[in-house]
PDB file of C-alpha atoms in Angstrom:
ATOM      1  CA  MET P   1      81.548  99.616  92.256  1.00 57.00           C
ATOM      2  CA  GLN P   2      81.636 100.496  95.945  1.00 63.00           C
ATOM      3  CA  ASN P   3      79.596  99.201  98.817  1.00 68.00           C
ATOM      4  CA  ALA P   4      77.897 101.885 100.893  1.00 70.00           C
ATOM      5  CA  ASN P   5      79.203 100.275 104.097  1.00 86.00           C
ATOM      6  CA  PRO P   6      82.743  98.969 103.513  1.00 95.00           C
ATOM      7  CA  PHE P   7      84.984  97.440 106.158  1.00 97.00           C
ATOM      8  CA  ILE P   8      87.806  99.869 107.010  1.00 97.00           C
ATOM      9  CA  LEU P   9      91.332  99.154 108.221  1.00 98.00           C
ATOM     10  CA  THR P  10      94.100 101.665 108.899  1.00 98.00           C
ATOM     11  CA  LEU P  11      97.593 100.734 107.713  1.00 98.00           C
ATOM     12  CA  SER P  12     100.920 102.455 108.293  1.00 95.00           C
ATOM     13  CA  VAL P  13     103.833 102.840 105.911  1.00 97.00           C
ATOM     14  CA  VAL P  14     107.124 101.666 107.431  1.00 96.00           C
ATOM     15  CA  SER P  15     110.643 102.207 106.138  1.00 96.00           C
ATOM     16  CA  SER P  16     110.921  98.683 104.704  1.00 97.00           C
ATOM     17  CA  ASP P  17     107.923  99.480 102.436  1.00 97.00           C
ATOM     18  CA  ILE P  18     109.892 102.191 100.610  1.00 97.00           C
ATOM     19  CA  ASP P  19     111.663 101.370  97.334  1.00 96.00           C
ATOM     20  CA  ALA P  20     114.607 102.965  95.513  1.00 96.00           C
ATOM     21  CA  MET P  21     112.286 105.628  94.073  1.00 95.00           C
ATOM     22  CA  GLY P  22     111.383 106.897  97.550  1.00 96.00           C
ATOM     23  CA  HIS P  23     107.781 105.692  97.643  1.00 96.00           C
ATOM     24  CA  VAL P  24     105.946 102.527  98.651  1.00 97.00           C
ATOM     25  CA  ASN P  25     106.860  99.542  96.470  1.00 97.00           C
ATOM     26  CA  ASN P  26     104.013  98.123  94.403  1.00 94.00           C
ATOM     27  CA  VAL P  27     104.359  94.698  96.068  1.00 95.00           C
ATOM     28  CA  VAL P  28     103.409  96.314  99.381  1.00 97.00           C
ATOM     29  CA  TYR P  29     100.047  97.379  97.926  1.00 97.00           C
ATOM     30  CA  VAL P  30      99.291  93.728  97.154  1.00 96.00           C
ATOM     31  CA  ARG P  31     100.235  92.813 100.739  1.00 97.00           C
ATOM     32  CA  TRP P  32      97.898  95.534 102.018  1.00 98.00           C
ATOM     33  CA  VAL P  33      95.055  94.221  99.825  1.00 98.00           C
ATOM     34  CA  GLN P  34      95.483  90.823 101.469  1.00 97.00           C
ATOM     35  CA  GLU P  35      95.782  92.317 104.969  1.00 97.00           C
ATOM     36  CA  VAL P  36      92.556  94.306 104.560  1.00 98.00           C
ATOM     37  CA  ALA P  37      90.724  91.224 103.254  1.00 97.00           C
ATOM     38  CA  ALA P  38      91.995  89.041 106.097  1.00 97.00           C
ATOM     39  CA  ALA P  39      91.090  91.671 108.690  1.00 98.00           C
ATOM     40  CA  HIS P  40      87.549  91.856 107.289  1.00 97.00           C
ATOM     41  CA  TRP P  41      87.153  88.065 107.480  1.00 97.00           C
ATOM     42  CA  ASN P  42      88.637  87.889 110.991  1.00 97.00           C
ATOM     43  CA  HIS P  43      86.400  90.744 112.158  1.00 97.00           C
ATOM     44  CA  SER P  44      83.202  89.374 110.594  1.00 96.00           C
ATOM     45  CA  ALA P  45      83.480  85.602 110.959  1.00 96.00           C
ATOM     46  CA  SER P  46      83.046  83.819 114.244  1.00 96.00           C
ATOM     47  CA  PRO P  47      85.891  81.602 115.526  1.00 96.00           C
ATOM     48  CA  SER P  48      83.731  78.635 114.529  1.00 96.00           C
ATOM     49  CA  LEU P  49      83.486  79.822 110.908  1.00 96.00           C
ATOM     50  CA  GLN P  50      87.186  80.689 110.846  1.00 96.00           C
ATOM     51  CA  SER P  51      88.057  77.150 111.908  1.00 97.00           C
ATOM     52  CA  LYS P  52      85.665  75.642 109.362  1.00 97.00           C
ATOM     53  CA  TYR P  53      86.717  77.605 106.264  1.00 97.00           C
ATOM     54  CA  ALA P  54      89.859  79.044 104.667  1.00 97.00           C
ATOM     55  CA  TRP P  55      90.406  81.348 101.702  1.00 97.00           C
ATOM     56  CA  VAL P  56      93.003  81.377  98.915  1.00 97.00           C
ATOM     57  CA  VAL P  57      93.591  84.011  96.260  1.00 97.00           C
ATOM     58  CA  LEU P  58      92.989  82.996  92.659  1.00 97.00           C
ATOM     59  CA  ARG P  59      93.555  86.365  91.018  1.00 97.00           C
ATOM     60  CA  HIS P  60      94.605  89.925  91.797  1.00 96.00           C
ATOM     61  CA  GLU P  61      93.819  92.878  89.543  1.00 97.00           C
ATOM     62  CA  ILE P  62      95.262  96.132  90.836  1.00 97.00           C
ATOM     63  CA  ASP P  63      95.360  99.643  89.415  1.00 97.00           C
ATOM     64  CA  TYR P  64      97.962 101.968  90.889  1.00 97.00           C
ATOM     65  CA  LYS P  65      96.743 105.580  90.981  1.00 97.00           C
ATOM     66  CA  ASN P  66      99.087 107.533  93.288  1.00 97.00           C
ATOM     67  CA  PRO P  67     102.199 106.805  95.345  1.00 97.00           C
ATOM     68  CA  ALA P  68     102.314 106.457  99.111  1.00 97.00           C
ATOM     69  CA  PHE P  69     105.231 107.695 101.208  1.00 97.00           C
ATOM     70  CA  LEU P  70     106.874 107.031 104.542  1.00 95.00           C
ATOM     71  CA  GLN P  71     104.672 107.971 107.498  1.00 90.00           C
ATOM     72  CA  ASP P  72     101.489 108.081 105.392  1.00 95.00           C
ATOM     73  CA  GLU P  73      98.456 106.657 107.144  1.00 96.00           C
ATOM     74  CA  ILE P  74      96.651 104.432 104.666  1.00 98.00           C
ATOM     75  CA  THR P  75      92.926 103.759 104.817  1.00 98.00           C
ATOM     76  CA  GLY P  76      91.977 100.397 103.369  1.00 98.00           C
ATOM     77  CA  LEU P  77      88.329  99.892 102.466  1.00 98.00           C
ATOM     78  CA  THR P  78      86.930  96.536 101.363  1.00 97.00           C
ATOM     79  CA  TRP P  79      83.648  94.972 100.358  1.00 96.00           C
ATOM     80  CA  VAL P  80      82.603  91.842  98.524  1.00 95.00           C
ATOM     81  CA  GLY P  81      80.936  91.598  95.137  1.00 94.00           C
ATOM     82  CA  ASP P  82      79.740  88.748  92.996  1.00 92.00           C
ATOM     83  CA  TYR P  83      80.081  85.106  93.981  1.00 94.00           C
ATOM     84  CA  SER P  84      79.683  81.834  92.149  1.00 96.00           C
ATOM     85  CA  GLY P  85      80.301  78.336  93.443  1.00 97.00           C
ATOM     86  CA  ALA P  86      83.445  78.548  95.592  1.00 97.00           C
ATOM     87  CA  ARG P  87      84.553  81.955  94.234  1.00 97.00           C
ATOM     88  CA  PHE P  88      83.984  85.417  95.638  1.00 94.00           C
ATOM     89  CA  ASP P  89      85.100  88.775  94.243  1.00 97.00           C
ATOM     90  CA  ARG P  90      86.442  91.253  96.774  1.00 97.00           C
ATOM     91  CA  TYR P  91      87.183  94.912  96.165  1.00 97.00           C
ATOM     92  CA  VAL P  92      89.774  96.962  98.022  1.00 98.00           C
ATOM     93  CA  LYS P  93      90.480 100.679  97.791  1.00 98.00           C
ATOM     94  CA  LEU P  94      93.631 102.089  99.410  1.00 98.00           C
ATOM     95  CA  MET P  95      93.599 105.797 100.195  1.00 98.00           C
ATOM     96  CA  VAL P  96      95.469 108.611 101.925  1.00 97.00           C
ATOM     97  CA  ASP P  97      92.987 111.249 103.043  1.00 94.00           C
ATOM     98  CA  LYS P  98      90.662 111.465 100.019  1.00 93.00           C
ATOM     99  CA  LYS P  99      93.323 110.518  97.452  1.00 97.00           C
ATOM    100  CA  VAL P 100      93.021 107.028  95.947  1.00 98.00           C
ATOM    101  CA  LEU P 101      96.350 105.206  95.900  1.00 98.00           C
ATOM    102  CA  ALA P 102      95.207 101.910  94.406  1.00 98.00           C
ATOM    103  CA  GLU P 103      92.076  99.949  93.610  1.00 98.00           C
ATOM    104  CA  ALA P 104      91.985  96.170  93.479  1.00 98.00           C
ATOM    105  CA  LYS P 105      89.620  93.392  92.554  1.00 98.00           C
ATOM    106  CA  THR P 106      90.641  90.026  93.940  1.00 97.00           C
ATOM    107  CA  THR P 107      89.015  86.670  93.321  1.00 98.00           C
ATOM    108  CA  TRP P 108      89.090  84.378  96.332  1.00 98.00           C
ATOM    109  CA  CYS P 109      88.245  80.689  96.577  1.00 98.00           C
ATOM    110  CA  LEU P 110      86.617  79.231  99.690  1.00 98.00           C
ATOM    111  CA  LEU P 111      88.170  76.032 101.020  1.00 98.00           C
ATOM    112  CA  ASP P 112      87.086  73.493 103.562  1.00 97.00           C
ATOM    113  CA  ALA P 113      89.689  74.087 106.297  1.00 97.00           C
ATOM    114  CA  LYS P 114      90.212  70.369 106.977  1.00 97.00           C
ATOM    115  CA  SER P 115      90.463  68.970 103.441  1.00 98.00           C
ATOM    116  CA  LEU P 116      91.744  72.209 101.833  1.00 97.00           C
ATOM    117  CA  ARG P 117      89.445  71.503  98.906  1.00 98.00           C
ATOM    118  CA  PRO P 118      87.164  74.123  97.308  1.00 98.00           C
ATOM    119  CA  ILE P 119      83.670  74.263  98.719  1.00 97.00           C
ATOM    120  CA  ARG P 120      80.564  76.073  97.476  1.00 97.00           C
ATOM    121  CA  ILE P 121      80.041  79.287  99.449  1.00 97.00           C
ATOM    122  CA  PRO P 122      77.260  78.566 101.956  1.00 96.00           C
ATOM    123  CA  GLU P 123      74.489  80.987 102.850  1.00 94.00           C
ATOM    124  CA  GLU P 124      76.026  81.580 106.302  1.00 93.00           C
ATOM    125  CA  ILE P 125      79.005  83.275 104.612  1.00 95.00           C
ATOM    126  CA  ILE P 126      76.990  85.053 101.926  1.00 92.00           C
ATOM    127  CA  SER P 127      74.770  86.678 104.543  1.00 90.00           C
ATOM    128  CA  LEU P 128      77.783  87.524 106.716  1.00 89.00           C
ATOM    129  CA  LEU P 129      79.770  89.345 104.057  1.00 84.00           C
TER     130      LEU P 129
END
């Protein structure tokens, strides 16, 4: 499932991302998934919405397809999928050129920023994302 108009973020591989096998460590891919998601929210949501709501991850599912290496320029694409109550599914695809490195589906929970309690996703966020 891919949205026709995903949010795109460029990421760079740095030396601390490289593991003993000479490629990017799998934990870094999870960090990138979160960075792409956060960048999308920060780009799309007004400061008012950002101060009103917060997100936490409930679940990551990630499929590793190909390795990334030092000095690769990674393209992170993200879009949102289904939602229910306080939960939203987000998809992320990490690529180098046209080669898919990893694909992830992450379930996020919307929180009220003040109480830090789950809150049903309002229409203002549904229409935004």
